[in-house]
Structures are given as structure tokens and as C-alpha cells.
Amino acid sequence: MMSLKQGFFITFEGPEGAGKSSQVERLAAYLRSRGMECLLTREPGGTPLAECLRTMVKSHHGAETIHPETELLLIEAARAQHAREVILPALDAGKTVICDRFYDSTTAYQGGARNLPGEIISALNLFAAGGRKPDLTFLMDLPPETGFLRIRERESDGYDRFEHEDLAFHRAVRSEFLRVARNEPERVKVIDAAQDRNTISEIIRRVVDESLF
Ligand code: TMP
């Protein structure tokens, strides 16, 4: 009989324009087709309150600047709410949870790119997540130049605060993501996001099959 892991937590990470969201949806459809109960969510966000915080973090404009420390705490506040309202109860109920971004994004954006201290970020990440680490993470890796091109083609309503950052910022994000992957090769699988969508879906399914079934 097929044995199946209950309460498995999968996250997707990577830069803007790497195609995360479509792979998240494809993976959810695949797992559902195999009879698994699957919850699909995203960060920052995933509950009404956390989505308000997402809007603040992504779209704040006006004279008052959001300081990096404030940005970090808003994102962690959203995560604390999301983890307790959505992620942890779903995992406890045995569902597979797929999250479009999670705390490695904080390590990469607020740590690697905004230069906030790594030990504070690690502590806050775990505190906000209620101590729950992802079981499997896909890092959709792409040079920032390519990601930018894709976003430019896609978005008509202007860039958010992160998309406004320069190339150096996005290079720092990428190298921090890759550092996390080097440190945790069992959990974090690096995928070349420049490949075509179907090839990427295939790779992801193979890894998930090995981990889950
Ligand atoms: P996106 O998921 O639609 O790309 O937008 C989320 C943005 O928020 C993205 O630019 C990365 C940023 N972000 C952080 O800076 N830190 C985090 O911890 C998370 C989850 C996202």
C-alpha cells in the first residue's frame, strides 16, 4: 500500500518573475489529482489581517519611509498571524500546505539585501512560524536581469516597493537565497527557473514524489 506523509509543508522561493505562482498552482493540481488534501497559500498574506500587512509592505507610498526594521516586523507579524490561523492548523489536520514564499524570503530580502542582522532574522523567523520549518523548499533561481525583463512584460499597474529596488539589491537577494540552499541542501532544492514551465513542473513532481509517496 502507498504510504503518504501527513502534514507536509512545501514552500516556494525565488525572485520576482521566476514563475513561482504558476508552479505552486501546478503542484497543487497534481497533488489533488493524486487524492491529497492540499492547501495553497502565500506570504506575506494568507489571512485578511496578513493581507492588509502585505499591502502596507508592498505598496506603501508617501513621504514617510518604511524603515528596514519596520518592514521586517510587519512581515513577521503577518507570518505570526498566517502560521497560527492557517498553516499550523492545516498541517495538524494532515493537509499538505504549499506556500508561495515563506521565511527564506525574509532571510534573503530583509537579511541579504536590507542588511539586517542574521541572528535577529533567524530568531524572528522561527518565533513567527511557531517553530515550524518547511519540509521541502523549491528555490526558483533566476538572474535578476531575467526576472526584471519578465516583470516588465507582465505588469501594467506599476512596480511595488521591492520591484523598484536596483539590480544590486536583487543580486544580494539571489546570493542570500543561494547561500541558504548551500547550507540546507536536504531541504532546499535549487531549480533553474530559466527552463520551460513543463520541464520545471516535471522536476518538481519528481522531487515531491520522492519526498511524499
Ligand atoms: P510576490 O510574492 O508577489 O513576489 O511579492 C512579495 C514581495 O514581498 C516580494 O517582493 C518579496 C517580498 N518579501 C520580503 O521582502 N520578505 C518576506 O519575508 C516575504 C515573504 C516577501
CSV table of C-alpha atoms in Angstrom, one decimal, residues 11-16 20 42-44 54 71-72 75-76 79 99-114 116 121 125 134 137-140 162 169 172-174 176-177 180 187-188:
chain,number,residue,atom,x,y,z
A,11,THR,CA,7.5,26.3,0.2
A,12,PHE,CA,8.5,28.1,-3.0
A,13,GLU,CA,11.1,30.8,-3.0
A,14,GLY,CA,12.9,33.0,-5.6
A,15,PRO,CA,12.9,36.4,-7.1
A,16,GLU,CA,10.0,38.3,-8.8
A,20,LYS,CA,6.7,30.6,-8.6
A,42,ARG,CA,1.2,32.8,0.2
A,43,GLU,CA,3.3,35.2,2.2
A,44,PRO,CA,3.2,38.0,3.1
A,54,ARG,CA,1.1,42.7,2.7
A,71,GLU,CA,9.4,46.2,7.2
A,72,LEU,CA,10.9,43.1,9.0
A,75,ILE,CA,6.4,40.8,7.6
A,76,GLU,CA,6.9,38.8,10.7
A,79,ARG,CA,3.7,35.5,9.3
A,99,CYS,CA,3.2,28.3,0.5
A,100,ASP,CA,4.3,30.9,-2.2
A,101,ARG,CA,7.2,32.4,-0.2
A,102,PHE,CA,8.0,31.8,3.4
A,103,TYR,CA,10.7,32.7,5.8
A,104,ASP,CA,13.7,32.2,3.4
A,105,SER,CA,12.4,35.3,1.7
A,106,THR,CA,12.9,37.2,4.9
A,107,THR,CA,16.5,35.9,5.2
A,108,ALA,CA,17.1,36.9,1.6
A,109,TYR,CA,15.3,40.3,1.3
A,110,GLN,CA,15.5,41.7,4.9
A,111,GLY,CA,18.8,40.0,5.7
A,112,GLY,CA,20.8,39.7,2.5
A,113,ALA,CA,19.5,42.8,0.8
A,114,ARG,CA,18.4,45.1,3.6
A,116,LEU,CA,19.5,43.4,9.0
A,121,ILE,CA,16.1,37.4,11.5
A,125,ASN,CA,11.5,33.7,11.6
A,134,PRO,CA,9.3,23.8,5.9
A,137,THR,CA,11.6,24.2,-0.3
A,138,PHE,CA,12.0,24.9,-4.0
A,139,LEU,CA,14.2,27.8,-4.8
A,140,MET,CA,13.3,29.0,-8.3
A,162,PHE,CA,10.7,45.7,-3.9
A,169,PHE,CA,19.5,44.8,-4.2
A,172,ALA,CA,22.0,40.4,-2.9
A,173,VAL,CA,18.6,38.7,-2.6
A,174,ARG,CA,19.7,36.0,-5.1
A,176,GLU,CA,21.5,35.0,0.0
A,177,PHE,CA,18.9,32.6,-1.3
A,180,VAL,CA,20.5,29.3,2.3
A,187,ARG,CA,15.5,20.9,2.4
A,188,VAL,CA,16.2,23.5,-0.3
